């Protein structure tokens, strides 16, 4: 039972999104621009930052949905899901670029609190080629998921433990993004009637 | 020195907002609906929730600017805002708002800290489901805004008087408006 009366059968953030339509548009616009708008960081990389922060915040729904979206952006093969699992448990040892590892380190600091980010963290990212905009976006994505995670867990939403469900969510995210979704609908299968997902 | 190159003279969130117009539009719209949209909680109450969470996160810019907005909604009662930040349980605010601030304080620590008892207490004092929802989302949103402001090492004036005019504009003009980037006058 969630802390407040939410529409039934809608997992995670979908319940509060449907419950409170007036706040839904800016939230969806924000996640769309952060994770999918044109950017020198790929969609997969940005979804990984979201996933990493959500894992640190122990938000099951967000880390599983965004982890699945990240894996689907990479092609959706079992090894793509394996890479996301490795990144969550030890990002320094995962097969990621040095730049990405440095950005994840900044995201992890932001998760603890903004003041944890040091000049050295930023220098490390810069020395591996990160631009100011990429550092900005990493901080804002990490900060935004400190919001989304608290929204989802602070209302004690229903979060199913069903790998197949999250696999479909990831495919749907890649195909539809965050603003063209009908959050009231239980998951429709997207693979059958949509074009192949765009690669990052 | 901020962690990245930001335009000079823009305090707190205004620096990063100026370099990222696409995300800024959504952030401004979110602040506007959360703090100024039609609601059974007054704008002063919602700004107090934002201020309290920002003070718990030790974000100077957000707690002083939103504290100023809250005070300006109340006709300039800055002392009440100081008491809400230092010990809201003894401040002259409604019992319902105290229960909502308790929920906001739990959200600041992490979503899972909110208990059914916290929610029951707010409900017994008259809080609706929508008010509880909005309290959780405002608190969560300020865990974002605070991290955005501090995570980039932005310049933040420490004199509360520097925030008065900003607070008046936030309270009475709002968050979605032209000339957002205008620097505040130094007090």
mmCIF file of C-alpha atoms in Angstrom:
data_model
loop_
_atom_site.group_PDB
_atom_site.id
_atom_site.type_symbol
_atom_site.label_atom_id
_atom_site.label_comp_id
_atom_site.label_asym_id
_atom_site.label_seq_id
_atom_site.Cartn_x
_atom_site.Cartn_y
_atom_site.Cartn_z
ATOM 1 C CA UNK A 1 0.000 0.000 0.000
ATOM 2 C CA UNK A 2 1.378 3.360 -1.037
ATOM 3 C CA UNK A 3 1.323 6.199 1.520
ATOM 4 C CA UNK A 4 -1.488 7.951 -0.389
ATOM 5 C CA UNK A 5 -4.288 6.667 -2.574
ATOM 6 C CA UNK A 6 -2.764 6.234 -6.030
ATOM 7 C CA UNK A 7 -4.423 4.794 -9.155
ATOM 8 C CA UNK A 8 -4.168 0.997 -9.017
ATOM 9 C CA UNK A 9 -1.949 -1.148 -11.175
ATOM 10 C CA UNK A 10 0.487 1.621 -12.126
ATOM 11 C CA UNK A 11 4.036 0.853 -11.025
ATOM 12 C CA UNK A 12 6.612 3.288 -9.640
ATOM 13 C CA UNK A 13 6.416 6.893 -10.764
ATOM 14 C CA UNK A 14 3.434 6.186 -13.027
ATOM 15 C CA UNK A 15 1.017 6.262 -10.068
ATOM 16 C CA UNK A 16 2.022 9.754 -8.843
ATOM 17 C CA UNK A 17 2.310 11.027 -12.448
ATOM 18 C CA UNK A 18 -1.316 10.094 -13.125
ATOM 19 C CA UNK A 19 -2.426 11.238 -9.642
ATOM 20 C CA UNK A 20 -0.977 14.725 -10.138
ATOM 21 C CA UNK A 21 -1.334 15.810 -13.780
ATOM 22 C CA UNK A 22 -0.327 19.426 -13.088
ATOM 23 C CA UNK A 23 3.220 18.460 -12.088
ATOM 24 C CA UNK A 24 3.661 15.700 -14.666
ATOM 25 C CA UNK A 25 4.472 17.858 -17.701
ATOM 26 C CA UNK A 26 7.510 19.689 -16.299
ATOM 27 C CA UNK A 27 8.825 16.422 -14.818
ATOM 28 C CA UNK A 28 8.521 14.610 -18.158
ATOM 29 C CA UNK A 29 9.917 17.582 -20.103
ATOM 30 C CA UNK A 30 12.891 17.630 -17.745
ATOM 31 C CA UNK A 31 13.714 13.940 -18.079
ATOM 32 C CA UNK A 32 13.253 14.109 -21.859
ATOM 33 C CA UNK A 33 15.703 16.999 -22.245
ATOM 34 C CA UNK A 34 18.208 15.481 -19.815
ATOM 35 C CA UNK A 35 18.210 11.934 -21.155
ATOM 36 C CA UNK A 36 17.187 12.196 -24.819
ATOM 37 C CA UNK A 37 17.757 15.690 -26.271
ATOM 38 C CA UNK A 38 20.759 16.184 -28.599
ATOM 39 C CA UNK A 39 23.913 15.975 -26.480
ATOM 40 C CA UNK A 40 27.550 14.979 -26.852
ATOM 41 C CA UNK A 41 26.862 12.321 -24.202
ATOM 42 C CA UNK A 42 24.950 9.429 -25.769
ATOM 43 C CA UNK A 43 21.488 8.478 -24.529
ATOM 44 C CA UNK A 44 22.991 5.256 -23.194
ATOM 45 C CA UNK A 45 25.587 7.214 -21.189
ATOM 46 C CA UNK A 46 22.975 9.542 -19.742
ATOM 47 C CA UNK A 47 20.676 6.645 -18.823
ATOM 48 C CA UNK A 48 23.689 5.025 -17.125
ATOM 49 C CA UNK A 49 24.235 8.116 -14.961
ATOM 50 C CA UNK A 50 20.533 8.024 -14.022
ATOM 51 C CA UNK A 51 20.789 4.305 -13.246
ATOM 52 C CA UNK A 52 23.957 4.673 -11.191
ATOM 53 C CA UNK A 53 22.482 7.419 -8.987
ATOM 54 C CA UNK A 54 19.206 5.510 -8.592
ATOM 55 C CA UNK A 55 21.156 2.440 -7.475
ATOM 56 C CA UNK A 56 23.065 4.542 -4.898
ATOM 57 C CA UNK A 57 19.701 5.848 -3.674
ATOM 58 C CA UNK A 58 18.439 2.248 -3.520
ATOM 59 C CA UNK A 59 15.408 3.043 -5.678
ATOM 60 C CA UNK A 60 14.489 -0.288 -7.229
ATOM 61 C CA UNK A 61 12.007 1.026 -9.779
ATOM 62 C CA UNK A 62 14.197 3.816 -11.164
ATOM 63 C CA UNK A 63 17.430 1.837 -11.304
ATOM 64 C CA UNK A 64 15.718 -1.085 -13.053
ATOM 65 C CA UNK A 65 13.749 1.016 -15.565
ATOM 66 C CA UNK A 66 16.632 3.293 -16.476
ATOM 67 C CA UNK A 67 19.113 0.418 -16.397
ATOM 68 C CA UNK A 68 16.921 -1.376 -18.908
ATOM 69 C CA UNK A 69 16.661 1.757 -21.068
ATOM 70 C CA UNK A 70 20.468 2.099 -20.994
ATOM 71 C CA UNK A 71 20.903 -1.562 -21.997
ATOM 72 C CA UNK A 72 18.325 -1.217 -24.779
ATOM 73 C CA UNK A 73 20.130 1.862 -26.119
ATOM 74 C CA UNK A 74 23.248 -0.327 -26.317
ATOM 75 C CA UNK A 75 21.387 -2.973 -28.298
ATOM 76 C CA UNK A 76 19.508 -4.882 -25.616
ATOM 77 C CA UNK A 77 21.671 -8.038 -25.672
ATOM 78 C CA UNK A 78 22.351 -9.970 -22.437
ATOM 79 C CA UNK A 79 25.897 -8.529 -22.326
ATOM 80 C CA UNK A 80 24.429 -5.002 -22.413
ATOM 81 C CA UNK A 81 22.370 -5.794 -19.314
ATOM 82 C CA UNK A 82 25.511 -7.359 -17.814
ATOM 83 C CA UNK A 83 27.455 -4.122 -18.370
ATOM 84 C CA UNK A 84 24.776 -2.138 -16.522
ATOM 85 C CA UNK A 85 24.894 -4.605 -13.617
ATOM 86 C CA UNK A 86 28.714 -4.262 -13.489
ATOM 87 C CA UNK A 87 28.499 -0.482 -13.573
ATOM 88 C CA UNK A 88 26.073 -0.444 -10.631
ATOM 89 C CA UNK A 89 28.257 -2.681 -8.495
ATOM 90 C CA UNK A 90 31.687 -1.247 -9.404
ATOM 91 C CA UNK A 91 31.817 1.399 -12.077
ATOM 92 C CA UNK A 92 35.622 1.734 -11.970
ATOM 93 C CA UNK A 93 35.993 -1.943 -12.994
ATOM 94 C CA UNK A 94 33.301 -1.898 -15.694
ATOM 95 C CA UNK A 95 34.104 -1.694 -19.421
ATOM 96 C CA UNK A 96 33.462 2.022 -19.717
ATOM 97 C CA UNK A 97 35.497 4.941 -21.058
ATOM 98 C CA UNK A 98 37.715 6.785 -18.582
ATOM 99 C CA UNK A 99 35.597 9.869 -19.205
ATOM 100 C CA UNK A 100 32.435 7.988 -18.293
ATOM 101 C CA UNK A 101 34.027 6.623 -15.120
ATOM 102 C CA UNK A 102 35.014 10.154 -14.106
ATOM 103 C CA UNK A 103 31.500 11.441 -14.782
ATOM 104 C CA UNK A 104 29.982 8.602 -12.751
ATOM 105 C CA UNK A 105 32.334 9.518 -9.886
ATOM 106 C CA UNK A 106 30.952 13.082 -9.999
ATOM 107 C CA UNK A 107 27.391 11.735 -10.119
ATOM 108 C CA UNK A 108 28.114 9.590 -7.069
ATOM 109 C CA UNK A 109 29.332 12.673 -5.182
ATOM 110 C CA UNK A 110 26.220 14.629 -6.157
ATOM 111 C CA UNK A 111 24.111 11.763 -4.823
ATOM 112 C CA UNK A 112 25.715 12.228 -1.393
ATOM 113 C CA UNK A 113 25.242 16.000 -1.586
ATOM 114 C CA UNK A 114 26.324 18.823 -3.881
ATOM 115 C CA UNK A 115 29.194 19.932 -1.658
ATOM 116 C CA UNK A 116 30.885 16.515 -1.981
ATOM 117 C CA UNK A 117 31.994 17.311 -5.549
ATOM 118 C CA UNK A 118 35.633 18.430 -5.465
ATOM 119 C CA UNK A 119 37.846 20.383 -7.844
ATOM 120 C CA UNK A 120 39.834 17.153 -8.287
ATOM 121 C CA UNK A 121 36.716 15.232 -9.369
ATOM 122 C CA UNK A 122 36.024 17.864 -12.008
ATOM 123 C CA UNK A 123 39.675 18.040 -13.102
ATOM 124 C CA UNK A 124 39.752 14.278 -13.555
ATOM 125 C CA UNK A 125 36.694 14.403 -15.835
ATOM 126 C CA UNK A 126 38.153 17.316 -17.778
ATOM 127 C CA UNK A 127 41.500 15.532 -18.235
ATOM 128 C CA UNK A 128 39.607 12.655 -19.866
ATOM 129 C CA UNK A 129 37.917 15.009 -22.307
ATOM 130 C CA UNK A 130 34.678 15.985 -20.542
ATOM 131 C CA UNK A 131 33.384 19.429 -21.530
ATOM 132 C CA UNK A 132 31.845 21.958 -19.153
ATOM 133 C CA UNK A 133 28.424 21.171 -20.629
ATOM 134 C CA UNK A 134 28.917 17.451 -20.038
ATOM 135 C CA UNK A 135 29.951 18.095 -16.440
ATOM 136 C CA UNK A 136 26.932 20.397 -16.018
ATOM 137 C CA UNK A 137 24.600 17.785 -17.462
ATOM 138 C CA UNK A 138 26.083 15.031 -15.293
ATOM 139 C CA UNK A 139 25.496 17.107 -12.154
ATOM 140 C CA UNK A 140 21.947 17.961 -13.204
ATOM 141 C CA UNK A 141 21.042 14.386 -14.202
ATOM 142 C CA UNK A 142 22.395 13.112 -10.874
ATOM 143 C CA UNK A 143 20.527 15.839 -8.982
ATOM 144 C CA UNK A 144 17.311 15.160 -10.896
ATOM 145 C CA UNK A 145 17.441 11.467 -10.004
ATOM 146 C CA UNK A 146 17.868 12.401 -6.349
ATOM 147 C CA UNK A 147 14.443 14.001 -6.898
ATOM 148 C CA UNK A 148 12.805 11.215 -8.926
ATOM 149 C CA UNK A 149 14.059 8.516 -6.532
ATOM 150 C CA UNK A 150 12.673 10.398 -3.520
ATOM 151 C CA UNK A 151 9.360 10.977 -5.310
ATOM 152 C CA UNK A 152 8.999 7.261 -6.073
ATOM 153 C CA UNK A 153 10.123 5.963 -2.667
ATOM 154 C CA UNK A 154 8.813 8.830 -0.520
ATOM 155 C CA UNK A 155 5.250 7.907 -1.537
ATOM 156 C CA UNK A 156 6.008 4.189 -1.131
ATOM 157 C CA UNK A 157 4.834 3.316 -4.641
ATOM 158 C CA UNK A 158 4.232 -0.213 -5.887
ATOM 159 C CA UNK A 159 7.384 -1.535 -7.602
ATOM 160 C CA UNK A 160 6.952 -4.933 -9.240
ATOM 161 C CA UNK A 161 9.902 -7.352 -9.283
ATOM 162 C CA UNK A 162 9.471 -8.731 -12.770
ATOM 163 C CA UNK A 163 12.411 -8.759 -15.193
ATOM 164 C CA UNK A 164 10.152 -9.101 -18.229
ATOM 165 C CA UNK A 165 8.224 -5.985 -17.255
ATOM 166 C CA UNK A 166 11.389 -3.876 -16.961
ATOM 167 C CA UNK A 167 12.695 -5.252 -20.259
ATOM 168 C CA UNK A 168 9.537 -3.961 -21.939
ATOM 169 C CA UNK A 169 9.843 -0.611 -20.109
ATOM 170 C CA UNK A 170 13.361 -0.194 -21.493
ATOM 171 C CA UNK A 171 12.191 -0.934 -25.044
ATOM 172 C CA UNK A 172 9.284 1.455 -24.638
ATOM 173 C CA UNK A 173 11.569 4.212 -23.370
ATOM 174 C CA UNK A 174 13.900 3.835 -26.329
ATOM 175 C CA UNK A 175 10.979 3.848 -28.780
ATOM 176 C CA UNK A 176 8.751 6.522 -27.245
ATOM 177 C CA UNK A 177 10.814 8.682 -24.916
ATOM 178 C CA UNK A 178 9.298 10.362 -21.899
ATOM 179 C CA UNK A 179 6.842 12.918 -23.232
ATOM 180 C CA UNK A 180 4.896 10.829 -25.743
ATOM 181 C CA UNK A 181 3.933 8.197 -23.158
ATOM 182 C CA UNK A 182 0.460 7.504 -21.843
ATOM 183 C CA UNK A 183 1.306 6.828 -18.208
ATOM 184 C CA UNK A 184 -2.221 5.516 -17.549
ATOM 185 C CA UNK A 185 -1.772 2.595 -19.924
ATOM 186 C CA UNK A 186 -0.356 -0.646 -18.690
ATOM 187 C CA UNK A 187 2.646 -1.467 -20.828
ATOM 188 C CA UNK A 188 1.784 -1.945 -24.457
ATOM 189 C CA UNK A 189 4.175 -4.066 -26.445
ATOM 190 C CA UNK A 190 6.190 -1.660 -28.509
ATOM 191 C CA UNK A 191 8.407 -3.967 -30.507
ATOM 192 C CA UNK A 192 5.596 -5.247 -32.728
ATOM 193 C CA UNK A 193 4.296 -2.002 -34.183
ATOM 194 C CA UNK A 194 7.146 0.469 -33.893
ATOM 195 C CA UNK A 195 10.188 1.116 -36.015
ATOM 196 C CA UNK A 196 13.480 -0.211 -34.698
ATOM 197 C CA UNK A 197 14.709 1.860 -31.779
ATOM 198 C CA UNK A 198 17.036 4.718 -32.648
ATOM 199 C CA UNK A 199 20.613 4.069 -31.655
ATOM 200 C CA UNK A 200 22.342 6.689 -29.524
ATOM 201 C CA UNK B 1 35.325 29.775 -8.555
ATOM 202 C CA UNK B 2 32.591 27.516 -9.799
ATOM 203 C CA UNK B 3 33.563 24.018 -11.010
ATOM 204 C CA UNK B 4 32.741 24.977 -14.609
ATOM 205 C CA UNK B 5 32.820 28.275 -16.477
ATOM 206 C CA UNK B 6 29.617 30.150 -15.620
ATOM 207 C CA UNK B 7 28.610 33.720 -16.554
ATOM 208 C CA UNK B 8 29.900 36.191 -13.972
ATOM 209 C CA UNK B 9 27.690 37.997 -11.497
ATOM 210 C CA UNK B 10 24.856 35.479 -11.533
ATOM 211 C CA UNK B 11 24.345 34.000 -8.068
ATOM 212 C CA UNK B 12 23.362 30.411 -7.291
ATOM 213 C CA UNK B 13 21.170 28.610 -9.790
ATOM 214 C CA UNK B 14 21.074 31.584 -12.177
ATOM 215 C CA UNK B 15 24.585 30.793 -13.455
ATOM 216 C CA UNK B 16 23.934 27.202 -14.576
ATOM 217 C CA UNK B 17 20.456 28.148 -15.778
ATOM 218 C CA UNK B 18 21.993 30.721 -18.104
ATOM 219 C CA UNK B 19 24.197 28.141 -19.842
ATOM 220 C CA UNK B 20 21.492 25.497 -20.238
ATOM 221 C CA UNK B 21 18.268 27.029 -21.595
ATOM 222 C CA UNK B 22 16.619 23.705 -22.531
ATOM 223 C CA UNK B 23 16.723 22.233 -19.044
ATOM 224 C CA UNK B 24 16.006 25.637 -17.490
ATOM 225 C CA UNK B 25 12.580 25.880 -19.090
ATOM 226 C CA UNK B 26 11.461 22.619 -17.449
ATOM 227 C CA UNK B 27 13.075 23.544 -14.123
ATOM 228 C CA UNK B 28 11.368 26.952 -14.036
ATOM 229 C CA UNK B 29 8.001 25.441 -14.941
ATOM 230 C CA UNK B 30 8.418 22.837 -12.223
ATOM 231 C CA UNK B 31 9.205 25.475 -9.568
ATOM 232 C CA UNK B 32 6.240 27.570 -10.726
ATOM 233 C CA UNK B 33 3.667 24.769 -10.494
ATOM 234 C CA UNK B 34 5.062 23.434 -7.207
ATOM 235 C CA UNK B 35 5.358 26.766 -5.411
ATOM 236 C CA UNK B 36 2.843 29.067 -7.104
ATOM 237 C CA UNK B 37 0.295 26.885 -8.935
ATOM 238 C CA UNK B 38 -3.287 26.636 -7.618
ATOM 239 C CA UNK B 39 -3.114 24.603 -4.399
ATOM 240 C CA UNK B 40 -4.786 24.231 -1.011
ATOM 241 C CA UNK B 41 -1.354 24.845 0.541
ATOM 242 C CA UNK B 42 -0.499 28.550 0.371
ATOM 243 C CA UNK B 43 2.553 29.679 -1.547
ATOM 244 C CA UNK B 44 4.065 30.766 1.784
ATOM 245 C CA UNK B 45 3.633 27.218 3.149
ATOM 246 C CA UNK B 46 5.147 25.656 0.036
ATOM 247 C CA UNK B 47 8.088 28.086 0.067
ATOM 248 C CA UNK B 48 8.633 27.159 3.745
ATOM 249 C CA UNK B 49 8.867 23.476 2.794
ATOM 250 C CA UNK B 50 11.405 24.405 0.081
ATOM 251 C CA UNK B 51 13.343 26.559 2.543
ATOM 252 C CA UNK B 52 13.379 23.933 5.273
ATOM 253 C CA UNK B 53 14.669 21.194 2.945
ATOM 254 C CA UNK B 54 17.294 23.574 1.515
ATOM 255 C CA UNK B 55 18.507 24.403 5.013
ATOM 256 C CA UNK B 56 18.696 20.689 5.870
ATOM 257 C CA UNK B 57 20.785 20.267 2.708
ATOM 258 C CA UNK B 58 22.924 23.246 3.798
ATOM 259 C CA UNK B 59 22.359 25.059 0.501
ATOM 260 C CA UNK B 60 22.940 28.744 1.234
ATOM 261 C CA UNK B 61 21.490 30.190 -1.981
ATOM 262 C CA UNK B 62 18.288 28.126 -1.990
ATOM 263 C CA UNK B 63 17.467 28.537 1.689
ATOM 264 C CA UNK B 64 18.030 32.313 1.614
ATOM 265 C CA UNK B 65 16.235 32.942 -1.687
ATOM 266 C CA UNK B 66 13.237 30.709 -0.938
ATOM 267 C CA UNK B 67 13.228 31.882 2.674
ATOM 268 C CA UNK B 68 12.963 35.438 1.317
ATOM 269 C CA UNK B 69 10.134 34.379 -1.015
ATOM 270 C CA UNK B 70 8.277 32.754 1.906
ATOM 271 C CA UNK B 71 8.765 35.852 4.076
ATOM 272 C CA UNK B 72 7.607 38.153 1.278
ATOM 273 C CA UNK B 73 4.438 36.064 0.851
ATOM 274 C CA UNK B 74 3.842 36.768 4.563
ATOM 275 C CA UNK B 75 4.364 40.518 4.248
ATOM 276 C CA UNK B 76 8.043 40.412 5.207
ATOM 277 C CA UNK B 77 8.063 38.116 8.264
ATOM 278 C CA UNK B 78 11.692 37.011 8.029
ATOM 279 C CA UNK B 79 11.870 36.072 11.714
ATOM 280 C CA UNK B 80 9.244 33.375 11.326
ATOM 281 C CA UNK B 81 11.274 31.812 8.515
ATOM 282 C CA UNK B 82 14.382 31.759 10.716
ATOM 283 C CA UNK B 83 12.390 29.943 13.410
ATOM 284 C CA UNK B 84 11.037 27.417 10.895
ATOM 285 C CA UNK B 85 14.612 26.640 9.865
ATOM 286 C CA UNK B 86 16.054 26.427 13.373
ATOM 287 C CA UNK B 87 13.174 24.650 15.151
ATOM 288 C CA UNK B 88 9.871 24.439 13.294
ATOM 289 C CA UNK B 89 8.189 22.504 16.125
ATOM 290 C CA UNK B 90 8.165 25.675 18.236
ATOM 291 C CA UNK B 91 7.410 28.112 15.386
ATOM 292 C CA UNK B 92 4.029 29.850 15.021
ATOM 293 C CA UNK B 93 2.801 27.681 12.162
ATOM 294 C CA UNK B 94 -0.125 25.240 11.954
ATOM 295 C CA UNK B 95 0.173 21.710 13.337
ATOM 296 C CA UNK B 96 -0.614 20.447 9.843
ATOM 297 C CA UNK B 97 2.349 22.330 8.386
ATOM 298 C CA UNK B 98 4.569 20.956 11.156
ATOM 299 C CA UNK B 99 3.536 17.420 10.198
ATOM 300 C CA UNK B 100 4.215 18.174 6.533
ATOM 301 C CA UNK B 101 7.648 19.610 7.392
ATOM 302 C CA UNK B 102 8.387 16.384 9.279
ATOM 303 C CA UNK B 103 7.599 14.427 6.090
ATOM 304 C CA UNK B 104 9.756 16.840 4.052
ATOM 305 C CA UNK B 105 12.633 16.300 6.481
ATOM 306 C CA UNK B 106 12.356 12.534 5.999
ATOM 307 C CA UNK B 107 12.326 12.908 2.201
ATOM 308 C CA UNK B 108 15.494 15.010 2.477
ATOM 309 C CA UNK B 109 17.236 12.036 4.121
ATOM 310 C CA UNK B 110 15.849 9.638 1.514
ATOM 311 C CA UNK B 111 12.436 8.536 0.271
ATOM 312 C CA UNK B 112 12.381 5.340 2.310
ATOM 313 C CA UNK B 113 12.621 7.306 5.576
ATOM 314 C CA UNK B 114 8.968 8.379 5.297
ATOM 315 C CA UNK B 115 6.850 6.110 7.519
ATOM 316 C CA UNK B 116 3.106 5.346 7.570
ATOM 317 C CA UNK B 117 3.073 7.069 10.991
ATOM 318 C CA UNK B 118 4.468 10.301 9.492
ATOM 319 C CA UNK B 119 1.718 10.224 6.885
ATOM 320 C CA UNK B 120 -1.009 9.312 9.413
ATOM 321 C CA UNK B 121 -0.018 12.210 11.635
ATOM 322 C CA UNK B 122 -0.322 14.675 8.739
ATOM 323 C CA UNK B 123 -3.636 13.176 7.689
ATOM 324 C CA UNK B 124 -5.084 13.412 11.238
ATOM 325 C CA UNK B 125 -4.195 17.106 11.235
ATOM 326 C CA UNK B 126 -6.183 17.606 8.041
ATOM 327 C CA UNK B 127 -3.625 17.087 5.275
ATOM 328 C CA UNK B 128 -5.103 15.695 2.056
ATOM 329 C CA UNK B 129 -3.464 13.101 -0.175
ATOM 330 C CA UNK B 130 -2.665 15.848 -2.698
ATOM 331 C CA UNK B 131 -1.019 17.967 0.011
ATOM 332 C CA UNK B 132 1.073 15.001 1.141
ATOM 333 C CA UNK B 133 1.982 14.269 -2.483
ATOM 334 C CA UNK B 134 2.976 17.881 -3.081
ATOM 335 C CA UNK B 135 5.041 17.998 0.120
ATOM 336 C CA UNK B 136 6.983 14.899 -0.964
ATOM 337 C CA UNK B 137 7.527 16.285 -4.470
ATOM 338 C CA UNK B 138 8.571 19.773 -3.270
ATOM 339 C CA UNK B 139 11.025 18.214 -0.814
ATOM 340 C CA UNK B 140 12.351 15.885 -3.527
ATOM 341 C CA UNK B 141 12.634 18.744 -6.029
ATOM 342 C CA UNK B 142 14.720 20.786 -3.600
ATOM 343 C CA UNK B 143 17.022 17.812 -3.105
ATOM 344 C CA UNK B 144 17.586 18.302 -6.833
ATOM 345 C CA UNK B 145 17.844 22.113 -6.917
ATOM 346 C CA UNK B 146 20.201 22.164 -3.904
ATOM 347 C CA UNK B 147 22.513 19.594 -5.501
ATOM 348 C CA UNK B 148 22.466 21.476 -8.815
ATOM 349 C CA UNK B 149 23.490 24.710 -7.074
ATOM 350 C CA UNK B 150 26.151 23.233 -4.771
ATOM 351 C CA UNK B 151 27.343 20.441 -7.072
ATOM 352 C CA UNK B 152 28.633 23.031 -9.544
ATOM 353 C CA UNK B 153 30.235 25.142 -6.814
ATOM 354 C CA UNK B 154 28.220 28.255 -7.762
ATOM 355 C CA UNK B 155 28.828 31.721 -6.295
ATOM 356 C CA UNK B 156 26.370 32.392 -3.457
ATOM 357 C CA UNK B 157 26.098 35.676 -1.561
ATOM 358 C CA UNK B 158 25.968 34.944 2.179
ATOM 359 C CA UNK B 159 24.274 38.180 3.308
ATOM 360 C CA UNK B 160 20.512 37.542 3.653
ATOM 361 C CA UNK B 161 19.835 41.156 2.619
ATOM 362 C CA UNK B 162 21.150 40.328 -0.845
ATOM 363 C CA UNK B 163 18.118 38.060 -1.318
ATOM 364 C CA UNK B 164 15.296 40.432 -0.444
ATOM 365 C CA UNK B 165 14.618 41.784 -3.892
ATOM 366 C CA UNK B 166 15.002 38.299 -5.365
ATOM 367 C CA UNK B 167 12.482 36.962 -2.849
ATOM 368 C CA UNK B 168 10.007 39.696 -3.763
ATOM 369 C CA UNK B 169 10.314 38.808 -7.436
ATOM 370 C CA UNK B 170 10.017 35.079 -6.751
ATOM 371 C CA UNK B 171 6.932 35.620 -4.589
ATOM 372 C CA UNK B 172 5.095 38.176 -6.677
ATOM 373 C CA UNK B 173 6.293 37.732 -10.250
ATOM 374 C CA UNK B 174 7.112 34.039 -10.153
ATOM 375 C CA UNK B 175 9.551 31.637 -11.718
ATOM 376 C CA UNK B 176 8.478 31.675 -15.337
ATOM 377 C CA UNK B 177 9.233 35.186 -16.489
ATOM 378 C CA UNK B 178 11.568 37.152 -18.698
ATOM 379 C CA UNK B 179 14.818 38.624 -17.370
ATOM 380 C CA UNK B 180 15.367 35.699 -15.016
ATOM 381 C CA UNK B 181 19.088 36.134 -15.542
ATOM 382 C CA UNK B 182 19.236 39.694 -14.183
ATOM 383 C CA UNK B 183 21.794 39.806 -11.404
ATOM 384 C CA UNK B 184 20.526 40.766 -7.967
ATOM 385 C CA UNK B 185 21.659 44.019 -6.463
ATOM 386 C CA UNK B 186 24.295 43.572 -3.785
ATOM 387 C CA UNK B 187 22.884 44.685 -0.451
#
